[in-house]
mmCIF file of C-alpha atoms in Angstrom:
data_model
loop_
_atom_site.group_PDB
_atom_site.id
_atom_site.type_symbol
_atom_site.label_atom_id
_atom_site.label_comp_id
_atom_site.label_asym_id
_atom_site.label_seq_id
_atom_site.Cartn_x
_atom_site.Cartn_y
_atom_site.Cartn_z
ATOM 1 C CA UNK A 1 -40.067 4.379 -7.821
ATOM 2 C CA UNK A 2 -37.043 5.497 -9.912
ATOM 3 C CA UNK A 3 -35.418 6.694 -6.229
ATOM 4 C CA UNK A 4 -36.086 3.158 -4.580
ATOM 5 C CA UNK A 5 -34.773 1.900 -7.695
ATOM 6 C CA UNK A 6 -31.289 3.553 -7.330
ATOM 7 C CA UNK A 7 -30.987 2.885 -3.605
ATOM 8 C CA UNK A 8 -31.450 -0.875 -4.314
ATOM 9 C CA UNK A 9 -28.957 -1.255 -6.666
ATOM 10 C CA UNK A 10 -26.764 0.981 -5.084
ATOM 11 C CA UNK A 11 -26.866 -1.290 -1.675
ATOM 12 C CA UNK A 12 -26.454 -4.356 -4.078
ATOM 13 C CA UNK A 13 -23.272 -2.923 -5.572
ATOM 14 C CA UNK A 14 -21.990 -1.953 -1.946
ATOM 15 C CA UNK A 15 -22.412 -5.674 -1.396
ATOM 16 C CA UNK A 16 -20.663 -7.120 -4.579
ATOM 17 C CA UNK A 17 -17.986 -4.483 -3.848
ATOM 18 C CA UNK A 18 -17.027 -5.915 0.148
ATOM 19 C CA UNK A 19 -17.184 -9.538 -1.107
ATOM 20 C CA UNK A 20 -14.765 -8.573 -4.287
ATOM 21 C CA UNK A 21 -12.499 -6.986 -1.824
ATOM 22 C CA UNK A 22 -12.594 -9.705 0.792
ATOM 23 C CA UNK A 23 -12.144 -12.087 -1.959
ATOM 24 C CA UNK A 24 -9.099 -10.552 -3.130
ATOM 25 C CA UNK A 25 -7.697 -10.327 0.603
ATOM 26 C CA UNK A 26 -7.820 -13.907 0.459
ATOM 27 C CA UNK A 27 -5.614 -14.510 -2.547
ATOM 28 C CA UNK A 28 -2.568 -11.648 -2.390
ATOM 29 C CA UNK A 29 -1.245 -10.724 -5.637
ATOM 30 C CA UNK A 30 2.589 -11.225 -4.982
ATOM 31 C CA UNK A 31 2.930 -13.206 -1.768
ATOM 32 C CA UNK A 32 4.973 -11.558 0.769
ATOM 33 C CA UNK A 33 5.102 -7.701 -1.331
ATOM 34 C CA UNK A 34 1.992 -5.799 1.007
ATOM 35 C CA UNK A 35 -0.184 -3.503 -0.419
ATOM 36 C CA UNK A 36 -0.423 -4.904 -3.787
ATOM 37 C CA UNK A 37 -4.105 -5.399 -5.226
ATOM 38 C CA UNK A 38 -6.250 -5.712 -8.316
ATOM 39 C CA UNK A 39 -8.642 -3.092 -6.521
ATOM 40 C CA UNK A 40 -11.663 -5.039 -8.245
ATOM 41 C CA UNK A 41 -13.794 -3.294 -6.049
ATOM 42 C CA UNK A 42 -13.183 0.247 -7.866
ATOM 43 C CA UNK A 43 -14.444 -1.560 -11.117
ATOM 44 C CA UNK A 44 -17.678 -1.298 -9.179
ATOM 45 C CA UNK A 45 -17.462 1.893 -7.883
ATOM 46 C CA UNK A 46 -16.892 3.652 -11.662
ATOM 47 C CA UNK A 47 -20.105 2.033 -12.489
ATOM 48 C CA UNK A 48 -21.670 3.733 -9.747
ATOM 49 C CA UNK A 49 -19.826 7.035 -10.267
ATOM 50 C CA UNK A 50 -21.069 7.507 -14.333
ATOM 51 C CA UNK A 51 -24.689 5.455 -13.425
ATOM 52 C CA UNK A 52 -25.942 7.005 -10.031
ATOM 53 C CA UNK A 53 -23.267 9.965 -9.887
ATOM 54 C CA UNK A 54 -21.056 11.528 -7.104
ATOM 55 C CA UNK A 55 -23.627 11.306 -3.717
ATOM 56 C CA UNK A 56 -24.451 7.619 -4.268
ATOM 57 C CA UNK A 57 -20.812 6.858 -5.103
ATOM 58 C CA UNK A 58 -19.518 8.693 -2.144
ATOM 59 C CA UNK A 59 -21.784 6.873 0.484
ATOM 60 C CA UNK A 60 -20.639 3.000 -1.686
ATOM 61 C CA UNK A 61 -17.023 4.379 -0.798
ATOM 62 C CA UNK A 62 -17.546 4.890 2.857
ATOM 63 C CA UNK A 63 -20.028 2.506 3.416
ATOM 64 C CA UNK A 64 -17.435 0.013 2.006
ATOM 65 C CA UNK A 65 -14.561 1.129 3.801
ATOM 66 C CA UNK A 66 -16.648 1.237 7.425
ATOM 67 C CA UNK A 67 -18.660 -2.370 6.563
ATOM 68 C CA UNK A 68 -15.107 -3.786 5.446
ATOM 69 C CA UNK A 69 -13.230 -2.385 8.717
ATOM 70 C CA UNK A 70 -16.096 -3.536 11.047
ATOM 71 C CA UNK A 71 -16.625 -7.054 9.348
ATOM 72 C CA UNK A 72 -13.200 -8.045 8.049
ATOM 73 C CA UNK A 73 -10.793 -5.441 9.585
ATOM 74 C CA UNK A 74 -10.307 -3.092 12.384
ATOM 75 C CA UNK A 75 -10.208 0.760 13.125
ATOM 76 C CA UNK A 76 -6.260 0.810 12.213
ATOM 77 C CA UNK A 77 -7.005 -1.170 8.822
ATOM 78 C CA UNK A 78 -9.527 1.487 8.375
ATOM 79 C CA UNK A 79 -7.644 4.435 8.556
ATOM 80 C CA UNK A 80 -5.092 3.379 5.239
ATOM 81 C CA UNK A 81 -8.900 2.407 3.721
ATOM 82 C CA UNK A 82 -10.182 5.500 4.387
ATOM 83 C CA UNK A 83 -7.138 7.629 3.074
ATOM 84 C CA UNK A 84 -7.442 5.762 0.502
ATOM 85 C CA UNK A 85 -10.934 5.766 -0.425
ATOM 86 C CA UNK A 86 -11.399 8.954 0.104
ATOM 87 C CA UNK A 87 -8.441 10.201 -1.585
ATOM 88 C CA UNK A 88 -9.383 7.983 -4.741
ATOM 89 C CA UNK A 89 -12.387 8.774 -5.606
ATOM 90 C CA UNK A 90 -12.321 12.694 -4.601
ATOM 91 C CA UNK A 91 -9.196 12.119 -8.200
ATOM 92 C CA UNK A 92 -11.679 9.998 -9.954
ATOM 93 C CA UNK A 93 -14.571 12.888 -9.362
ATOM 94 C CA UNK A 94 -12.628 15.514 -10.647
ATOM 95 C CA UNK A 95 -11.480 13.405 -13.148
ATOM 96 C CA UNK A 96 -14.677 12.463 -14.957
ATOM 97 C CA UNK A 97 -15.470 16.272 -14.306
ATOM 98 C CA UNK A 98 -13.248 17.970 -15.336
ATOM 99 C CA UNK A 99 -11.530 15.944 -18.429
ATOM 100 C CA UNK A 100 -14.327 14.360 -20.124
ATOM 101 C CA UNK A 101 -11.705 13.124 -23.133
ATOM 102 C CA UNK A 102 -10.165 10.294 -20.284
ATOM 103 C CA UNK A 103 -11.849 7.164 -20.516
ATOM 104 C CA UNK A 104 -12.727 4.550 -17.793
ATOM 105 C CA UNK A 105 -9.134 3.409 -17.768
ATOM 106 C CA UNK A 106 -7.665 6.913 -17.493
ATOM 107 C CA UNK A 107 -10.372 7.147 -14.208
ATOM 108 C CA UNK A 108 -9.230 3.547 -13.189
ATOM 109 C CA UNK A 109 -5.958 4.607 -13.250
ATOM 110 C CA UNK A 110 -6.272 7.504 -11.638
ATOM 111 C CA UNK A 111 -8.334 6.072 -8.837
ATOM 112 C CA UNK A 112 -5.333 3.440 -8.138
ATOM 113 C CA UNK A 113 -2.352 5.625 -8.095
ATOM 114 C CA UNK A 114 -4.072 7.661 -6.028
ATOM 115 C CA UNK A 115 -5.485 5.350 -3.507
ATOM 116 C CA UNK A 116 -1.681 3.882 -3.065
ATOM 117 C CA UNK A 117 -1.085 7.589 -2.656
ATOM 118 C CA UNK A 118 -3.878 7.774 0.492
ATOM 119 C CA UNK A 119 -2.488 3.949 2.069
ATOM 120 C CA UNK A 120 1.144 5.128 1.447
ATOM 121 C CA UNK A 121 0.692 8.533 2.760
ATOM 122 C CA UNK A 122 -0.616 7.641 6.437
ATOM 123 C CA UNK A 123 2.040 4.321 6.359
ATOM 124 C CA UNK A 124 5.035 7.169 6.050
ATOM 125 C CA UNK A 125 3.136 9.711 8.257
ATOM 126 C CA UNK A 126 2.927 6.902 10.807
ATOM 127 C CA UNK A 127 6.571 5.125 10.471
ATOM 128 C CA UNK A 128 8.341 7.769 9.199
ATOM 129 C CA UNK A 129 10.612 5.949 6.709
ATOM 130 C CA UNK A 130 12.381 6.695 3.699
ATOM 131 C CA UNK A 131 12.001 2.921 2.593
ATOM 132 C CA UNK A 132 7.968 3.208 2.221
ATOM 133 C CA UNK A 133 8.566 6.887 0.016
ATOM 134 C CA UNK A 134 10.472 4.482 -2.214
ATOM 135 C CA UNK A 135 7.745 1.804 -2.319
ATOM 136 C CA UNK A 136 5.197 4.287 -2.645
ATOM 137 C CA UNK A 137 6.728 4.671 -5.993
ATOM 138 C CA UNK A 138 6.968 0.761 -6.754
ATOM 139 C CA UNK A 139 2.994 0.529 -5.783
ATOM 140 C CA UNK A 140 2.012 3.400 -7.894
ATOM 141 C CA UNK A 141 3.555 1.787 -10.664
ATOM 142 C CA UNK A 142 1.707 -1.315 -10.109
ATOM 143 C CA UNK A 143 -1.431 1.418 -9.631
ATOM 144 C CA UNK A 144 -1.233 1.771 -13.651
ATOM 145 C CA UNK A 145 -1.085 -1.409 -14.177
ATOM 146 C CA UNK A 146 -4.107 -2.751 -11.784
ATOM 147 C CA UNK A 147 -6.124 0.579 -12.674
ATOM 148 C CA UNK A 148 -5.384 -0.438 -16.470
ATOM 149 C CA UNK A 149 -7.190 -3.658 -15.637
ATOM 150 C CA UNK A 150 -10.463 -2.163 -13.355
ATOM 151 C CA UNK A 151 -11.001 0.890 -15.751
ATOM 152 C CA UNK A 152 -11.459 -1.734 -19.016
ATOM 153 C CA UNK A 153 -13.436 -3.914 -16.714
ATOM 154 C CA UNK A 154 -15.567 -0.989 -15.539
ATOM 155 C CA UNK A 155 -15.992 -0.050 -19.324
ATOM 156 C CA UNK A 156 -17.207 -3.732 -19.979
ATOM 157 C CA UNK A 157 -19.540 -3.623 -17.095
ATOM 158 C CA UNK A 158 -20.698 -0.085 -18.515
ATOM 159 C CA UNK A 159 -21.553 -1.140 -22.169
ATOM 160 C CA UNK A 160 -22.466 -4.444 -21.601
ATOM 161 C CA UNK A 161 -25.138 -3.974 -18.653
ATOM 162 C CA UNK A 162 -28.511 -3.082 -19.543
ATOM 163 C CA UNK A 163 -28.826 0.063 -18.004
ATOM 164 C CA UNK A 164 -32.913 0.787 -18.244
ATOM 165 C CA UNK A 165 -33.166 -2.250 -16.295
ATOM 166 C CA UNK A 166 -31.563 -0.895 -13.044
ATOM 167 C CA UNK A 167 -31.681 3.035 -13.230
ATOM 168 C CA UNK B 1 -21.066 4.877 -23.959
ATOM 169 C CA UNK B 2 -19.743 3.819 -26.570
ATOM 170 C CA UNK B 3 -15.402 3.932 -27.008
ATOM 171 C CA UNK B 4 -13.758 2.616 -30.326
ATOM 172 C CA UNK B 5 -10.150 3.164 -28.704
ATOM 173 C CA UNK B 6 -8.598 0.993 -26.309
ATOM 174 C CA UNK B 7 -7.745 3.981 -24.598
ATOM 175 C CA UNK B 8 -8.241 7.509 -25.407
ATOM 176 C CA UNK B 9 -5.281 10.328 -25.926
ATOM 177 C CA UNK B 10 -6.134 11.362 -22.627
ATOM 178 C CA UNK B 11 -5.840 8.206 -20.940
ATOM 179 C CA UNK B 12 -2.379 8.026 -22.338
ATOM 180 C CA UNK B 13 -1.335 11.450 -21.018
ATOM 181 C CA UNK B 14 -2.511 10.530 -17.704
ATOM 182 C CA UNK B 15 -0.898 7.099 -17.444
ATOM 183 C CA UNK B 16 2.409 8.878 -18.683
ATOM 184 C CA UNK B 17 2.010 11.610 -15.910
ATOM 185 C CA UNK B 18 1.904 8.897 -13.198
ATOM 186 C CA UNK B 19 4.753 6.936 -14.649
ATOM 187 C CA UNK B 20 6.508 10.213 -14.730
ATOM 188 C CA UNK B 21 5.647 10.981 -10.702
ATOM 189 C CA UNK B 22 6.411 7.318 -9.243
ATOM 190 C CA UNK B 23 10.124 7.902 -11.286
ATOM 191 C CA UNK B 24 10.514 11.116 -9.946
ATOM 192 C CA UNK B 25 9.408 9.936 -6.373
ATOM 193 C CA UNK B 26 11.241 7.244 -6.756
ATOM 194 C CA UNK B 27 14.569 9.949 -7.047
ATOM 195 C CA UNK B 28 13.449 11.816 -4.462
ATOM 196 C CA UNK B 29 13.161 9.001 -2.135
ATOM 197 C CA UNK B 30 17.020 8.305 -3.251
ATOM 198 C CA UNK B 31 18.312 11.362 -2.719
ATOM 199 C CA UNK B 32 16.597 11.475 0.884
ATOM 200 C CA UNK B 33 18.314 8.458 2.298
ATOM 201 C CA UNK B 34 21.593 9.964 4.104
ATOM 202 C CA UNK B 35 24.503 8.881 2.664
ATOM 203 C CA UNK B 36 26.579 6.774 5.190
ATOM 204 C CA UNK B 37 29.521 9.610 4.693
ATOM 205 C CA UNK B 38 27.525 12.216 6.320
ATOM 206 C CA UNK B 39 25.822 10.283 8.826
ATOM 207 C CA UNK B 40 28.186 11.002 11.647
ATOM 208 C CA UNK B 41 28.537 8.013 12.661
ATOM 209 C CA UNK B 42 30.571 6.347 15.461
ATOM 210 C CA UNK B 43 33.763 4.944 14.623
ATOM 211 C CA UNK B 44 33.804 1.515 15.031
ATOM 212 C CA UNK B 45 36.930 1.511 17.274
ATOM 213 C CA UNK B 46 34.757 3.946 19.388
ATOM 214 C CA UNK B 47 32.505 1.753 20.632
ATOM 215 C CA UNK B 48 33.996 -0.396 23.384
ATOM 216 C CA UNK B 49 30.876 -3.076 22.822
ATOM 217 C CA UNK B 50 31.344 -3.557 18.928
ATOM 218 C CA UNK B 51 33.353 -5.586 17.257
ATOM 219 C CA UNK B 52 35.309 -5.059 14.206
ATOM 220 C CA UNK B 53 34.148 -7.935 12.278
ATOM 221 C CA UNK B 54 30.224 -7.153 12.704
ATOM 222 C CA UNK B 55 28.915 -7.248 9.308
ATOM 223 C CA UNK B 56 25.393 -5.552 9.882
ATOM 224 C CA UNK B 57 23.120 -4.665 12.376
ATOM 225 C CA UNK B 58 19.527 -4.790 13.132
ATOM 226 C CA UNK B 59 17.577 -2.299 13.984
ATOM 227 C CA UNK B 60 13.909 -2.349 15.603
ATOM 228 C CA UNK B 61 11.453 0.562 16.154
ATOM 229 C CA UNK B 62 8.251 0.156 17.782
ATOM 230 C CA UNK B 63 5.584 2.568 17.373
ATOM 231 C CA UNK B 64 8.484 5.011 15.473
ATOM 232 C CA UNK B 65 10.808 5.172 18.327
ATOM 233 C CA UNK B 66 14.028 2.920 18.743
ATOM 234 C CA UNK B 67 13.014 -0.509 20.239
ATOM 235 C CA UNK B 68 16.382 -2.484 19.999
ATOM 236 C CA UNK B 69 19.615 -2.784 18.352
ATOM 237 C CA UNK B 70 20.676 -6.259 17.324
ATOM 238 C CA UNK B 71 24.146 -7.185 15.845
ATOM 239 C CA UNK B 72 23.985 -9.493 12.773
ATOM 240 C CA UNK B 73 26.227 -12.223 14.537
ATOM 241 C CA UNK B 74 23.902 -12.600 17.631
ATOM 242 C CA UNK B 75 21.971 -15.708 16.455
ATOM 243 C CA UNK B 76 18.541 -15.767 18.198
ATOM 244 C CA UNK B 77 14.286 -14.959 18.434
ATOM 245 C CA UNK B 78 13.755 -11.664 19.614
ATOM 246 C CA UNK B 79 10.356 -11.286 21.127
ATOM 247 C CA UNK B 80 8.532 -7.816 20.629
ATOM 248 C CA UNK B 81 5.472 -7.658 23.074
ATOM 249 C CA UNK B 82 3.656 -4.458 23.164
ATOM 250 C CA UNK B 83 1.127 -5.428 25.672
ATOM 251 C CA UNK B 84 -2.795 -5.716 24.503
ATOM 252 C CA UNK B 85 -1.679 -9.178 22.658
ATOM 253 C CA UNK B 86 0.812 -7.762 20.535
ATOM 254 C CA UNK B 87 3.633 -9.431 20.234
ATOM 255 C CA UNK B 88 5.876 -9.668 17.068
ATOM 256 C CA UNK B 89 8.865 -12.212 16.946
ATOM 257 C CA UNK B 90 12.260 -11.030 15.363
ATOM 258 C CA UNK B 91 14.602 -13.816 14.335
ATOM 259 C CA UNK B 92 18.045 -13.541 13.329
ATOM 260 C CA UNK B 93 20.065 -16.325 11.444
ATOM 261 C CA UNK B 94 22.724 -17.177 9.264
ATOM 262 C CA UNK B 95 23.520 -13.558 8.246
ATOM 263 C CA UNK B 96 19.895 -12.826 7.929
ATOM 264 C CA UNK B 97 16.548 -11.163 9.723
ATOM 265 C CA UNK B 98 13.187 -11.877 9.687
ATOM 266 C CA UNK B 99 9.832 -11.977 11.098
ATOM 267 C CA UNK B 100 9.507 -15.155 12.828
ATOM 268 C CA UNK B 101 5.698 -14.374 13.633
ATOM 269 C CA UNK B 102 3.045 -11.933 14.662
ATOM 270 C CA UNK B 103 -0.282 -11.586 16.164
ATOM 271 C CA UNK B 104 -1.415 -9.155 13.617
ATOM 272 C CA UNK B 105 -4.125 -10.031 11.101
ATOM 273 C CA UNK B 106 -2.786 -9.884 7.588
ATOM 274 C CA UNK B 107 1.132 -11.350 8.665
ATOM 275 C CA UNK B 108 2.531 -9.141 5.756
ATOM 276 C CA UNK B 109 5.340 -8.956 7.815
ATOM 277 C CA UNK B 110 5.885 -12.503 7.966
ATOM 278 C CA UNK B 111 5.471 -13.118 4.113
ATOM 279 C CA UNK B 112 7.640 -10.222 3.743
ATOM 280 C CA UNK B 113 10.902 -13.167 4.021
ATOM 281 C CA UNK B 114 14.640 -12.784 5.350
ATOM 282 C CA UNK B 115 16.365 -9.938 4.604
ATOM 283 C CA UNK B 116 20.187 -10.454 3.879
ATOM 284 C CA UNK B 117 22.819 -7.841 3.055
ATOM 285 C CA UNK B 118 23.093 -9.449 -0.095
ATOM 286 C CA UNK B 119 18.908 -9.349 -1.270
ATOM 287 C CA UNK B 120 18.478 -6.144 0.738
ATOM 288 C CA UNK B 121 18.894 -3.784 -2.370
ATOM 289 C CA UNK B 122 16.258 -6.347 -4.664
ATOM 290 C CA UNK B 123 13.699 -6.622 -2.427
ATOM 291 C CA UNK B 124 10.633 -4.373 -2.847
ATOM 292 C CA UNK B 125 10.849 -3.203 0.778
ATOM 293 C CA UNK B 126 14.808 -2.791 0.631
ATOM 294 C CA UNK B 127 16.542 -3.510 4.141
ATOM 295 C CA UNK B 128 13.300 -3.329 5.834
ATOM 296 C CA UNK B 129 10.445 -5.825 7.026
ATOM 297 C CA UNK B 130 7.499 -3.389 8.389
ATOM 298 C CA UNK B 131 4.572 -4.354 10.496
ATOM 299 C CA UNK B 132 2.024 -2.204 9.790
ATOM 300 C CA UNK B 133 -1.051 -3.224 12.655
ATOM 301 C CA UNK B 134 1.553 -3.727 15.348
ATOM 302 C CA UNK B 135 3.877 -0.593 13.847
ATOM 303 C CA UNK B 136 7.144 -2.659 13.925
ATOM 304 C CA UNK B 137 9.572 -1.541 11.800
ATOM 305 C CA UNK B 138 12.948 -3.893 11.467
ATOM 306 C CA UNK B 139 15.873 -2.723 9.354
ATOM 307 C CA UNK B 140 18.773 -4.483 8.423
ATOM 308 C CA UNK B 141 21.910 -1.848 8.277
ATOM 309 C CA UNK B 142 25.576 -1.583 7.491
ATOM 310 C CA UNK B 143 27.789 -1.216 10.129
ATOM 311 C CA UNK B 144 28.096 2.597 8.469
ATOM 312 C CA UNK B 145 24.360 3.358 8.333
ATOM 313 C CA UNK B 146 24.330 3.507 12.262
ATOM 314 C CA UNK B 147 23.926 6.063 13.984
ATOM 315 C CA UNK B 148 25.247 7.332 16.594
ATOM 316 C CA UNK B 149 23.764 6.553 19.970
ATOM 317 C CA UNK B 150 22.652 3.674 18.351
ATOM 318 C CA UNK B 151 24.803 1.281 19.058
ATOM 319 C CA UNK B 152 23.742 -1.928 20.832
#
């Protein structure tokens, strides 16, 4: 029961976590600066890393960043998704592992900078330009900023939801 | 679960390391742009189809090889068609570039706005308006920032 129970919530946070992100590809942050995001989706995903743990996260992640990419997107969307993803949480992982003192906003943090890090990294691998090394450094400014924002709202999500009712 | 602290010591270290990187990146990414001095570039009197007075120049790369080189003066739309639907429009007026219109899905480019030589060192993305679905890059450069071989 307690297995069926995870799976279930874990498919109905996969769910809230493409409609947050197509929801927030509706309204852009900053008109006409790309890349830019709140990243509400990662609130999500911290409640699944510290509630169902690192396999359960991992398949939200990818199942996200497919779902998103087939429903919303396409394959080129999906690779800066994926580098990003993946890169993000694999930070956020190691994270919670390995320095137990960082809260949820330390993680969320984390977990943006290094997702801009992913996006960024294929952009500049793909167009080669000096001009999107600089920007990298604009967006992961704006990282600690948006990951400021997802970590509290994670930690909200974490101490305000009653856990023994879904895991 | 329960946290008394906004954030934790921890937290702070880690936001300060990331402030920290994006400045440093941010220098590196300076010091990597050639300066126009060392460029080699052509001399303006070189070129027999340049004139003295251009003020800037435009340059396009498609899939990160050299598309086109526009001067700033020549007033016009610049279609970029790739084949497979993709075609990006390029339009240059009254000293300044932008991206008319594209079939890509998320038309960054277009909200990306005119570049001038005047906003080009304000605006997040510099001198540049990038594309990236359709992998257009457009650059709007000093008459010393080109390169040689270049030249329109």
């Amino acid at each position: 029961m307690k297995k069926t129970k995870r799976i279930t919530l874990a498919a109905m946070l996969l769910s809230v976590m493409m409609i947050l992100g197509y929801i927030e590809s509706l309204f852009p942050v900053i008109v006409g600066v790309p890349g830019i995001k709140i990243g509400l989706s990662n609130s999500v995903l911290m409640l699944s890393l510290y509630w169902l743990g690192i396999p359960f996260s991992f398949m939200l992640m990818l199942g996200k960043v497919v779902l998103t990419a087939f429903t919303f997107g396409s394959l080129q969307s999906m690779q800066y998704a994926l580098a990003g993803g993946l890169l993000s949480l694999l930070v956020m992982m190691a994270t919670m592992k390995l320095l137990p003192s960082a809260t949820t906003i330390g993680v969320g943090v984390l977990g943006a900078v290094f997702h801009n890090i992913g996006q960024m990294t294929v952009a500049i691998l793909q167009l080669q330009t000096g001009v999107l090394v600089y920007y990298l450094a604009i967006l992961m400014v704006v990282g600690i900023l948006t990951g400021t924002l997802t970590g509290y709202i994670a930690r909200g999500l974490i101490d305000r939801l009653p856990k023994r009712l879904f895991v | 679960m329960h946290m008394k602290k906004f954030v934790s010591k921890t937290d702070v270290v880690i936001i300060a390391l990331c402030l920290i990187s994006a400045l440093g990146i941010f220098f590196y990414a300076k010091s990597l742009m050639p300066k126009a001095s060392e460029m080699g570039n052509t001399h303006l009197a070189d070129s027999p189809t340049l004139k003295a007075s251009e003020t800037g120049y435009v340059r396009i790369q498609v899939d990160n090889r050299l598309y086109r080189m526009l001067p700033l003066s020549g007033e016009g739309a610049f279609p970029i068609a790739q084949g497979k639907g993709k075609i990006n429009v390029v339009e240059i007026k009254d000293g300044a570039v932008r991206m008319l219109s594209s079939t890509c899905k998320n038309q960054n480019c277009v909200h990306q706005g005119k570049v001038t030589l005047e906003n080009r060192d304000t605006r997040p993305l510099f001198n540049a308006i990038v594309c990236l679905p359709n992998q257009v890059l457009v650059e709007l450069l000093a008459p010393d920032e080109v390169r040689a071989g270049e030249m329109p």
